[in-house]
Short mmCIF file of C-alpha atoms and ligand atoms in Angstrom, two decimals:
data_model
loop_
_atom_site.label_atom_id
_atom_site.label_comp_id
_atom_site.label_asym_id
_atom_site.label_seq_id
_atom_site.Cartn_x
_atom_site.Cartn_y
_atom_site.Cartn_z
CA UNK Q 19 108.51 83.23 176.52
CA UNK Q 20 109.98 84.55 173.23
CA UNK Q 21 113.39 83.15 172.92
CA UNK Q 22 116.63 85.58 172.47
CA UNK Q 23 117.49 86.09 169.01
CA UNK Q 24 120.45 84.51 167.69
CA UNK Q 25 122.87 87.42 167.45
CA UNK Q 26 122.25 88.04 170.82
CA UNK Q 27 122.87 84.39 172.04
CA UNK Q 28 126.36 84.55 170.06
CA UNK Q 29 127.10 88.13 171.40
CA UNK Q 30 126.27 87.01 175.04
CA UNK Q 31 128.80 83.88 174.17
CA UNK Q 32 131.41 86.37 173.01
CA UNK Q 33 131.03 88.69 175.85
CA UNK Q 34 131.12 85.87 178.22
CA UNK Q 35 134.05 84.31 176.39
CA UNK Q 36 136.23 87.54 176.48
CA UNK Q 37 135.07 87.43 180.54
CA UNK Q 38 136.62 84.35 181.08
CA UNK Q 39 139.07 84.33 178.97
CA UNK Q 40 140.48 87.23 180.98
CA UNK Q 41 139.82 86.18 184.60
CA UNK Q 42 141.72 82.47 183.07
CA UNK Q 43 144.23 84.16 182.01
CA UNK Q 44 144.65 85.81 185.41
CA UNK Q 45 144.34 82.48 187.04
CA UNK Q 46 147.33 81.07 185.24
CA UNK Q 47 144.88 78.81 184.21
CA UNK Q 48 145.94 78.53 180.21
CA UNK Q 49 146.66 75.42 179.94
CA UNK Q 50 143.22 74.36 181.16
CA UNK Q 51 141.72 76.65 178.63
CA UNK Q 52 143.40 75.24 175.66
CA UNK Q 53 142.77 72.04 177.16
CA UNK Q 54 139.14 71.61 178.16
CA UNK Q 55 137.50 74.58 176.22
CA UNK Q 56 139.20 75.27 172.75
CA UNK Q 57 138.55 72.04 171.70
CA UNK Q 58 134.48 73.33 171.49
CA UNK Q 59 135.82 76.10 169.43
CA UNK Q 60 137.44 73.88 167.34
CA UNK Q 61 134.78 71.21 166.48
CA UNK Q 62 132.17 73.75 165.80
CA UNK Q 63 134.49 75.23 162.88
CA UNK Q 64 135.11 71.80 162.22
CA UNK Q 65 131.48 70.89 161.91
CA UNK Q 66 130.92 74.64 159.77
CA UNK Q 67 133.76 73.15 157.07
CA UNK Q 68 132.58 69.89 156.86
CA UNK Q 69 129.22 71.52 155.35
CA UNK Q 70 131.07 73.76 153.27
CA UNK Q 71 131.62 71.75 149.97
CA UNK Q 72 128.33 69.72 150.14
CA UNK Q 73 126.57 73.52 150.23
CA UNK Q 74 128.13 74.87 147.85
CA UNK Q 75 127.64 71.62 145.61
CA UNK Q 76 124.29 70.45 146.16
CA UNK Q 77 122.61 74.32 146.51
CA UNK Q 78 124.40 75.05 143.71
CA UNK Q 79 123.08 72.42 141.05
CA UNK Q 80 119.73 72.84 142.80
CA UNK Q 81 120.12 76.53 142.38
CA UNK Q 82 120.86 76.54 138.42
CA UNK Q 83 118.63 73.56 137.49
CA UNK Q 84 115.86 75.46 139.52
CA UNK Q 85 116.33 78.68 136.36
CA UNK Q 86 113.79 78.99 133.51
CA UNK Q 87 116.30 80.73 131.81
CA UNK Q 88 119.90 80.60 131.23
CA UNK Q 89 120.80 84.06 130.04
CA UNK Q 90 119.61 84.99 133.55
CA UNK Q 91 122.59 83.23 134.53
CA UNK Q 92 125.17 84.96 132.52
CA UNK Q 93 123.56 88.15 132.89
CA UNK Q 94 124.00 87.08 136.95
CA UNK Q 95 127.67 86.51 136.72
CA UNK Q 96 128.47 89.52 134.87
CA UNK Q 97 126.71 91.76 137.31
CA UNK Q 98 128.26 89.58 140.38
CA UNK Q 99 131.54 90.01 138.77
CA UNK Q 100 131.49 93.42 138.26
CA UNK Q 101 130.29 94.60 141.76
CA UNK Q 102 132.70 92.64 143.59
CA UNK Q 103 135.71 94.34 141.08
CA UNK Q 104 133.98 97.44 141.76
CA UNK Q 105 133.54 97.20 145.40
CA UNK Q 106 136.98 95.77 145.83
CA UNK Q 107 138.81 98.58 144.15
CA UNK Q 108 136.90 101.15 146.31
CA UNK Q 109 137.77 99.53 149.62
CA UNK Q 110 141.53 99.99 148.42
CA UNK Q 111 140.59 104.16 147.48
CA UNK Q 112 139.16 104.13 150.71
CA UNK Q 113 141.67 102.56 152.52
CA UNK Q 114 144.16 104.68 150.52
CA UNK Q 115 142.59 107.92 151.34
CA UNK Q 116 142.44 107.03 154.76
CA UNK Q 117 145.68 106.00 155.90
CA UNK Q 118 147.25 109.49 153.26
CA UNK Q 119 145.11 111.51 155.75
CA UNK Q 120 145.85 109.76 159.03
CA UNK Q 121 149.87 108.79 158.40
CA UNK Q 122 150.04 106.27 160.88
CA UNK Q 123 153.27 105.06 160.22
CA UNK Q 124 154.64 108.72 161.20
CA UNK Q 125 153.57 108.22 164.81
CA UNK Q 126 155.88 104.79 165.14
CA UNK Q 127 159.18 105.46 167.04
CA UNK Q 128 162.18 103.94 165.61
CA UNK Q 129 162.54 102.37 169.27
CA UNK Q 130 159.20 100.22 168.59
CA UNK Q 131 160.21 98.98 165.73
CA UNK Q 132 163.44 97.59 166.57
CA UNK Q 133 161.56 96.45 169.73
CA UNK Q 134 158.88 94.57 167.30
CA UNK Q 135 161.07 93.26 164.76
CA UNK Q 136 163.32 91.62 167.07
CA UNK Q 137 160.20 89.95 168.99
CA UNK Q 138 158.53 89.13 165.71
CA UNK Q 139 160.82 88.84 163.28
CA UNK Q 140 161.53 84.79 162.69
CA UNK Q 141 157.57 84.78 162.89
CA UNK Q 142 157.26 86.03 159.36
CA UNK Q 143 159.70 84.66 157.51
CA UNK Q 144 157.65 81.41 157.16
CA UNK Q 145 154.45 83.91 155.82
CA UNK Q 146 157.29 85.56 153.33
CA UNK Q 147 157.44 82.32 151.98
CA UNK Q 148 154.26 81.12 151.98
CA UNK Q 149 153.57 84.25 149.55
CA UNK Q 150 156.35 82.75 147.36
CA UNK Q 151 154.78 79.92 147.02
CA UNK Q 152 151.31 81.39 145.54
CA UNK Q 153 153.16 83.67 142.90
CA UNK Q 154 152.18 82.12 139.23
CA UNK Q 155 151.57 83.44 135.59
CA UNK Q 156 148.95 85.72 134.69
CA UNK Q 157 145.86 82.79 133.35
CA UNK Q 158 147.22 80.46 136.36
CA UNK Q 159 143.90 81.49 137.92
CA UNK Q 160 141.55 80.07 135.22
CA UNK Q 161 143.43 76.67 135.03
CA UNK Q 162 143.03 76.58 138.88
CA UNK Q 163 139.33 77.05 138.70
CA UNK Q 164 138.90 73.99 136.46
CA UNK Q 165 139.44 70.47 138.24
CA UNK Q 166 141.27 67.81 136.90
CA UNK Q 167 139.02 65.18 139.35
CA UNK Q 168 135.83 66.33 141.69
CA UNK Q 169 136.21 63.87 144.32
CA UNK Q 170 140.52 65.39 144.59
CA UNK Q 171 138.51 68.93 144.31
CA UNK Q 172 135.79 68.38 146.74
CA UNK Q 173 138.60 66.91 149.24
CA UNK Q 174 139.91 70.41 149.99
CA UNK Q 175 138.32 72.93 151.07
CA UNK Q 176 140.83 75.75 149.92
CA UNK Q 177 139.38 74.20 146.50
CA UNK Q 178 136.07 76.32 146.03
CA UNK Q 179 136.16 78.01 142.95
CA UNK Q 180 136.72 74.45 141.52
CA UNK Q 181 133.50 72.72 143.30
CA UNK Q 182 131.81 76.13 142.19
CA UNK Q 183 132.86 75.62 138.53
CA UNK Q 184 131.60 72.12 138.77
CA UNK Q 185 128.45 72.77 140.40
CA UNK Q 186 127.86 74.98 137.65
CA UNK Q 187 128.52 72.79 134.77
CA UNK Q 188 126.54 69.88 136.75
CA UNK Q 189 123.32 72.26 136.85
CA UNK Q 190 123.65 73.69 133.19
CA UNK Q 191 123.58 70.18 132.03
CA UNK Q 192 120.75 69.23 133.94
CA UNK Q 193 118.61 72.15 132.92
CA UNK Q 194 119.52 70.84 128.85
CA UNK Q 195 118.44 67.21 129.17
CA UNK Q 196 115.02 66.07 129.00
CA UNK Q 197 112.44 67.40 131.40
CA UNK Q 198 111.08 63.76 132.48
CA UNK Q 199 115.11 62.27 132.60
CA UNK Q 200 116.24 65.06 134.35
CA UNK Q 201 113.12 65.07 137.77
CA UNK Q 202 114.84 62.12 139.38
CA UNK Q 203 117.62 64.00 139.24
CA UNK Q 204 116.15 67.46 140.73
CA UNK Q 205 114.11 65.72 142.99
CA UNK Q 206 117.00 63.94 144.66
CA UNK Q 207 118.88 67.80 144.88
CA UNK Q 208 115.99 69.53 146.31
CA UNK Q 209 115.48 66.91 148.93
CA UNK Q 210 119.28 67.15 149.87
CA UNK Q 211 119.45 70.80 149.76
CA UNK Q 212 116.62 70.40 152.37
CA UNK Q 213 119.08 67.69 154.50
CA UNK Q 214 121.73 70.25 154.02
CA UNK Q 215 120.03 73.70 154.93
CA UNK Q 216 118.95 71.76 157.93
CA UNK Q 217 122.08 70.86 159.23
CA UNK Q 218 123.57 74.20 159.29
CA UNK Q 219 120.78 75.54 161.47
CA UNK Q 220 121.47 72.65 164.10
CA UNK Q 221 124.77 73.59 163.31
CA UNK Q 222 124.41 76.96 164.55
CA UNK Q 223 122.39 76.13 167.99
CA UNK Q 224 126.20 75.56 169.32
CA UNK Q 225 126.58 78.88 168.27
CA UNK Q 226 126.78 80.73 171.57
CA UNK Q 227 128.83 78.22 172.64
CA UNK Q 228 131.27 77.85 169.95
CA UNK Q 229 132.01 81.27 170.20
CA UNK Q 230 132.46 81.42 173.93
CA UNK Q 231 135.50 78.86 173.58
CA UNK Q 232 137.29 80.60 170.39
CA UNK Q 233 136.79 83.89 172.37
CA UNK Q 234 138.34 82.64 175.69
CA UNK Q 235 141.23 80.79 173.73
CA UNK Q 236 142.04 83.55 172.18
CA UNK Q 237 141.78 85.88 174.92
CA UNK Q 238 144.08 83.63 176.53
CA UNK Q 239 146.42 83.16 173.76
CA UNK Q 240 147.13 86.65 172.97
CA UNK Q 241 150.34 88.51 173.54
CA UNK Q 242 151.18 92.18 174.73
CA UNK Q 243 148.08 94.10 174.40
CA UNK Q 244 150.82 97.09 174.99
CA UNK Q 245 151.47 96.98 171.77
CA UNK Q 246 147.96 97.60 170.57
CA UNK Q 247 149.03 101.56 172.58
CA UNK Q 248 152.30 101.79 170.21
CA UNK Q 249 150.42 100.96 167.21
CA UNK Q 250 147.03 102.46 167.85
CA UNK Q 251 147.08 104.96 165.07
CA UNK Q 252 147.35 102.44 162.19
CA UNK Q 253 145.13 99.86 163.74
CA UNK Q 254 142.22 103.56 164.33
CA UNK Q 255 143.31 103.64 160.29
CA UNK Q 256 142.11 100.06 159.31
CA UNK Q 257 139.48 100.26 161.84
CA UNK Q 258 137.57 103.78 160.25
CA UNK Q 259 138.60 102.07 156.68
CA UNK Q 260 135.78 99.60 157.77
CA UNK Q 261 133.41 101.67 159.16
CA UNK Q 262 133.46 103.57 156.61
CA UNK Q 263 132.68 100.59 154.25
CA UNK Q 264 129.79 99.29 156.00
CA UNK Q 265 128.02 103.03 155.62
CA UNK Q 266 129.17 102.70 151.99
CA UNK Q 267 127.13 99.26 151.92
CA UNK Q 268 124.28 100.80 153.61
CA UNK Q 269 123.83 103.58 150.83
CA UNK Q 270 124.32 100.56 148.14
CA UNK Q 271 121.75 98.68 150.04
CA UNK Q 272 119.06 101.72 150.21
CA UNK Q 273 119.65 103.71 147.47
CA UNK Q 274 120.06 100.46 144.86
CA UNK Q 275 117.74 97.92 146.56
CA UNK Q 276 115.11 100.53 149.10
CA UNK Q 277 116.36 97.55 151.51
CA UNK Q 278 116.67 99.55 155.14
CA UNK Q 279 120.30 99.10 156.22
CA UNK Q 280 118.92 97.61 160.25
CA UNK Q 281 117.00 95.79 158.47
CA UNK Q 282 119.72 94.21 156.68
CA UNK Q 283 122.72 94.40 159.14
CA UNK Q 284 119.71 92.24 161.99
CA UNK Q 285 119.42 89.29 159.54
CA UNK Q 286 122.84 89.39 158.82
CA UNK Q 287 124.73 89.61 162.49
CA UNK Q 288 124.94 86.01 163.38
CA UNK Q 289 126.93 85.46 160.11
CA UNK Q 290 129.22 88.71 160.99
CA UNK Q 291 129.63 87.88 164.75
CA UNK Q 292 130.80 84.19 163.27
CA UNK Q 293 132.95 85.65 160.57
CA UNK Q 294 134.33 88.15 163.82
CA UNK Q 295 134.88 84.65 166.58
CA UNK Q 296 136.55 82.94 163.67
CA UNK Q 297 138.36 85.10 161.65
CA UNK Q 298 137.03 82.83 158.24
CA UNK Q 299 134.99 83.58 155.53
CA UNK Q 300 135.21 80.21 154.29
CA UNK Q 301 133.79 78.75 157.71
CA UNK Q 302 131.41 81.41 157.93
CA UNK Q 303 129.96 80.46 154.11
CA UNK Q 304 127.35 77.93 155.65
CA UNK Q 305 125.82 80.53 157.86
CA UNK Q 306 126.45 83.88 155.57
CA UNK Q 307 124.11 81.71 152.83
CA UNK Q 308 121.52 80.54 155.54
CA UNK Q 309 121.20 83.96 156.29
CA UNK Q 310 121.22 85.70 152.54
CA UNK Q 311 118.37 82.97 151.99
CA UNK Q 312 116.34 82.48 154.66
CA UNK Q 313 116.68 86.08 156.19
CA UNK Q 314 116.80 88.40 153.41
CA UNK Q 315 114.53 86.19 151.31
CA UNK Q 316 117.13 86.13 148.18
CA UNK Q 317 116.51 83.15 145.97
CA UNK Q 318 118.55 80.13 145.82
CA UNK Q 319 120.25 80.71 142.64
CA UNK Q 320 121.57 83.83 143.44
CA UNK Q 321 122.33 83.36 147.15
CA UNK Q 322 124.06 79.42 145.65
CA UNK Q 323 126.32 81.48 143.27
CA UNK Q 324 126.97 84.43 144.67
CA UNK Q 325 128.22 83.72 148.43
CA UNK Q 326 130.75 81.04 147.78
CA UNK Q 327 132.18 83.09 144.80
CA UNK Q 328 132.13 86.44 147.16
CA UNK Q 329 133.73 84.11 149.97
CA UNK Q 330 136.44 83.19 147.43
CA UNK Q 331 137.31 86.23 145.62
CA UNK Q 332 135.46 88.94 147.24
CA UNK Q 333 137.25 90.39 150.22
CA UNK Q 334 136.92 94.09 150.46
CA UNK Q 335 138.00 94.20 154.24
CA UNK Q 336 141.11 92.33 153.25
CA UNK Q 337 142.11 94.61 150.23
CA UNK Q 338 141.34 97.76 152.29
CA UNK Q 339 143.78 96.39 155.01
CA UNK Q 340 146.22 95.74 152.58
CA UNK Q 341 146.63 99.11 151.19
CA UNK Q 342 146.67 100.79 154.45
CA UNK Q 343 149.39 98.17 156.08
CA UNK Q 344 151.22 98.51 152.98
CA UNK Q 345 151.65 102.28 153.35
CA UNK Q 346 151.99 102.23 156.83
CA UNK Q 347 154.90 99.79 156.17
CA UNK Q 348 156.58 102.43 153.95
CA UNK Q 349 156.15 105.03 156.01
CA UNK Q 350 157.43 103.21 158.99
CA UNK Q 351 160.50 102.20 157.10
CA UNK Q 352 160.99 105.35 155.39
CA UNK Q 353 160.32 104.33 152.34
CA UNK Q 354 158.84 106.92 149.97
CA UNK Q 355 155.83 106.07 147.82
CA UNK Q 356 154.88 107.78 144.67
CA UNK Q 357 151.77 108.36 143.46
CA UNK Q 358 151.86 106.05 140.73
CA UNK Q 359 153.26 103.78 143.76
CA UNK Q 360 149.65 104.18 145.29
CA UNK Q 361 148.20 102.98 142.00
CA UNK Q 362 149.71 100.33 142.00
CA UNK Q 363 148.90 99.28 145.33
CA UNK Q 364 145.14 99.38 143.88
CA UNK Q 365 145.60 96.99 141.09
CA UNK Q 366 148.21 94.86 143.19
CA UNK Q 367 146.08 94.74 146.87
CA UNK Q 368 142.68 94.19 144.61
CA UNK Q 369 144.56 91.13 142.79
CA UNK Q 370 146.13 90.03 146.53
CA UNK Q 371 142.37 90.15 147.67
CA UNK Q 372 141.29 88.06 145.41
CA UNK Q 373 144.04 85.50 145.78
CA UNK Q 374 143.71 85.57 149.49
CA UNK Q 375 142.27 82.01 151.32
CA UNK Q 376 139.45 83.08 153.40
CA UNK Q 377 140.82 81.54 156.30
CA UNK Q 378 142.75 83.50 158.97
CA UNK Q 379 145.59 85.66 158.37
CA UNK Q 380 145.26 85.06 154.67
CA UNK Q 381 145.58 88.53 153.70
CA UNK Q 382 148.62 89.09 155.87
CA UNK Q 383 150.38 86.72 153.47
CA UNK Q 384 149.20 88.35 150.52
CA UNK Q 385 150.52 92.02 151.36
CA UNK Q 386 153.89 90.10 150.83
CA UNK Q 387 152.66 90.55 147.25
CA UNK Q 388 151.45 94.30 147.60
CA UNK Q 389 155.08 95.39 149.26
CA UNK Q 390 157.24 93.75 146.32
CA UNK Q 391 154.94 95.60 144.00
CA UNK Q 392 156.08 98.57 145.31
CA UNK Q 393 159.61 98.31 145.67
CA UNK Q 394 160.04 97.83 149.02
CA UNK Q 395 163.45 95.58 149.78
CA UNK Q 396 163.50 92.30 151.60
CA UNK Q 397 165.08 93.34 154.80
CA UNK Q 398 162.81 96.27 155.09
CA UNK Q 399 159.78 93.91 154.21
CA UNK Q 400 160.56 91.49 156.66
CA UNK Q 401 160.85 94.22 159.79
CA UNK Q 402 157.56 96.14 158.47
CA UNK Q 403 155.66 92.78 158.58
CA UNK Q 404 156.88 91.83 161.78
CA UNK Q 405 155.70 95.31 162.96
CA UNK Q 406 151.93 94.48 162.15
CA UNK Q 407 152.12 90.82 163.00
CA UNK Q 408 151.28 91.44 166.80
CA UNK Q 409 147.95 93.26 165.79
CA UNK Q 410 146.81 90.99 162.64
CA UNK Q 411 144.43 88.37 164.72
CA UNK Q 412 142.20 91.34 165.94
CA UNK Q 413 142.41 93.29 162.72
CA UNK Q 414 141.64 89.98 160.97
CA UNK Q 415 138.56 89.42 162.85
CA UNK Q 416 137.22 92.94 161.79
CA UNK Q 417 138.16 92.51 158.04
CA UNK Q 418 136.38 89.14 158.11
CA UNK Q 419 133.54 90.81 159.26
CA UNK Q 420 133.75 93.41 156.05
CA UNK Q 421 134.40 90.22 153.86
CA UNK Q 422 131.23 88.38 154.77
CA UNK Q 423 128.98 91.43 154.93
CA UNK Q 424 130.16 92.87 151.50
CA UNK Q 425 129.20 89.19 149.67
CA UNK Q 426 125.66 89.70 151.29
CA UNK Q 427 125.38 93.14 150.12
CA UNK Q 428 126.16 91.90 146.55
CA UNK Q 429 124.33 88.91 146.68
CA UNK Q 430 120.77 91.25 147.82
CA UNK Q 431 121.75 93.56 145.33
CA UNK Q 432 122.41 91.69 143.05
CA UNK Q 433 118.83 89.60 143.41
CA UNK Q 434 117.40 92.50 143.99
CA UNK Q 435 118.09 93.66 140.28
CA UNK Q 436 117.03 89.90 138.49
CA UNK Q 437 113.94 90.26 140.48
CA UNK Q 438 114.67 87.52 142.73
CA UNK Q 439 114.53 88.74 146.01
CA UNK Q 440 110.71 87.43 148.08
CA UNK Q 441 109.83 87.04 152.13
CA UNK Q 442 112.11 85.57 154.39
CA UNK Q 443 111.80 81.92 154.54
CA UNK Q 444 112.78 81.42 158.15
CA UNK Q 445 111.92 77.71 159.05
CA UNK Q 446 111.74 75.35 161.94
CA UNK Q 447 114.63 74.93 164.09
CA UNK Q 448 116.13 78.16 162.96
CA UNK Q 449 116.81 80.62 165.30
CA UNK Q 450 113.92 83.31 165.17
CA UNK Q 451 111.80 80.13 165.41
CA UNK Q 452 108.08 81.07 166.08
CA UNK Q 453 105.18 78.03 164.84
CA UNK Q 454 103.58 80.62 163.15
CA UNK Q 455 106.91 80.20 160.82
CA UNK Q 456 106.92 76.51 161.26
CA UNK Q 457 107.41 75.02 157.60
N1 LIG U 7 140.54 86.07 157.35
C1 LIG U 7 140.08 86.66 156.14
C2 LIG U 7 138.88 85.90 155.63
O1 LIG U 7 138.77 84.73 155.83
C3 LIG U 7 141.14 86.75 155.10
C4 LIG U 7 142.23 87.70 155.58
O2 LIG U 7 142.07 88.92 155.41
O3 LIG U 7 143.21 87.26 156.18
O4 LIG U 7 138.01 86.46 155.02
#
């Protein structure tokens, strides 16, 4: 018998998980939940980390020494860079436009947010300060991207852009020294990029599972859905934000690469339903690459440079959050934006993007940013945030979603225009599995 794809194992898990999570939650039962069942959750994001930096490292040397030519290289990052800046500042118009048209913040009652703020409002102070915290000069970003030691780098995984930058060095150097000095070398790479790709796919036969447990803990974990009711309009706003920029990804993806949008969302879903259960891009990187290169048949070097760079700096759902909570915020707090207010919120939710840690509730932090930008004072700040606190986890999940998809978008585009896109290279132990395949 064939077996069920994947995505449908993990969206059986999730279904299920949601299922018990609510009949637990009934039960009283909690406790046993967080107990006896989040745990799973919790080692399988382990286990999806813990391949993170060795990825990232060892796909990306392979990746680079495996190019004929260099200027391919810098003619890749240029084109990678500039469709991520480009996709990222739409996702802010769009979000823009969206929440101008919709004005959810004119549908909260002044009785819901006192309500909120008084429930929620010690919450955020801590996230107010965490934003403090991140706020450095203008070239603070370059001298982060360069490490001072790899094995201090390699120890963190909030530390990507630094393994990227030496991965990259590693495998330019390789390609420039001696063909016959540098096999041993590419030999040893190839065969661990083989260990490596492996070990994500056994990684992801607890899949289902995994995402059965961080379902039901959440489900159980998860405060008044009431206020879901009193904030629906803004959370609709974020929501058709999204949609909206997956059908923009679909006209990218057919009118820029002929690749048929099904086509590409099917090879892509078990890396969106993971970036959904977990609310990370970062954990979802192992998966979102197995699936760019093995599913949608992009090469190596493009899929090894382009995903963990797109996980780091390229979060379109987040940005396109941003600029709608930020305006809801003013609106809420009747607080009146300009429109050279709005442009700012472009420049300043597109830089907060970028600087956001794709791990959850990241980009809440970073709209800390976005609000000062505009003027809005502290005391207002701290009320707004507190009024979209209740409904960030959900919304998180969905912007993770946009995240993970956008940097496989790129990443076929983007291989699609170096000519280095071929056939699927689904192997053995991976989940459409047929011996046919077997490799
Ligand atoms: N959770 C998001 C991610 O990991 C970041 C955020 O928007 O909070 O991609």
């Amino acid at each position: 018998m064939r077996k069920l794809e994947l995505h449908w194992q993990i969206l059986i898990g999730m279904i299920l998980g949601v299922v018990a999570g609510l009949l637990f939650s009934r039960l009283g039962l909690e406790g046993f939940v967080k107990d006896w069942i989040k745990p799973f959750g919790t080692i399988f994001i382990n286990l999806l980390k813990l391949i993170a930096i060795p990825l990232i490292l060892v796909s990306l040397i392979k990746g680079i020494s495996d190019l004929h030519d260099i200027s391919k290289f810098r003619i890749m990052g240029i084109r990678t860079f500039a469709m991520y800046v480009f996709t990222t500042v739409l996702a802010v118009s769009v979000g823009l436009v969206i929440v101008n048209i919709i004005q959810p913040g004119s549908y909260v009652s002044p009785g819901t947010v006192a309500e909120i703020s008084e429930t929620y409002g010690t919450s955020v102070q801590s996230k107010i300060q965490s934003a403090e915290t991140v706020r450095q000069g203008p070239l603070q970003f370059l001298v982060d991207m360069v490490p001072d030691n790899i094995v201090g780098a390699a120890s963190n995984n909030g530390n990507m852009l630094k393994v990227i930058f030496f991965s990259v060095f590693f495998g330019i150097s390789l390609l420039l020294v001696d063909k016959n000095l540098a096999k041993p070398v590419n030999d040893f790479f190839t065969g661990l990029n083989e260990v490596i790709m492996k070990m994500v796919d056994l990684i992801m036969l607890g899949a289902p599972y995994a995402v059965f447990a961080l379902l039901c803990a959440l489900i159980t974990e998860t405060t008044n859905p009431d206020l879901f009711v009193a904030l629906l309009w803004y959370v609709l706003a974020v929501i058709s934000g999204l949609l909206i920029m997956l059908i923009l990804y679909s006209l990218f993806l057919y009118f820029y690469a002929s690749k048929s949008p099904a086509e590409f969302f099917r090879a892509m879903a078990p890396a969106q339903l993971l970036a959904f259960s977990t609310s990370s891009s970062a954990a979802t990187l192992p998966v979102t690459m197995e699936r760019v290169e093995e599913h949608l048949g992009v090469e190596k070097e493009v899929t090894s440079f382009v995903c963990p760079l797109g996980a780091t700096i390229n979060m379109d759902g987040t940005s396109l959050y941003q600029a709608v909570a930020a305006v809801f915020i003013c609106e809420a707090m009747l607080f009146d934006l300009s429109f050279s207010d709005q442009l700012t919120i472009i420049l300043t939710a597109t830089l907060a993007s970028i600087g956001s840690a794709a791990v959850p509730g990241a980009g809440l932090i970073m709209l800390v940013i976005v609000l000062e930008s505009v003027g809005l004072p502290a005391d207002k700040m701290a009320i707004g945030l507190a009024l979209i606190f209740a409904v960030d986890r959900p919304l998180d999940m969905m912007r993770t979603v946009i995240n993970v998809t956008g940097d496989g978008m790129v990443a076929y585009i983007v291989g699609k225009s170096l000519g280095k896109v071929g056939p699927p290279k689904v192997k053995n132990w991976d989940d459409n599995y047929h011996p046919e395949n077997a490799g």
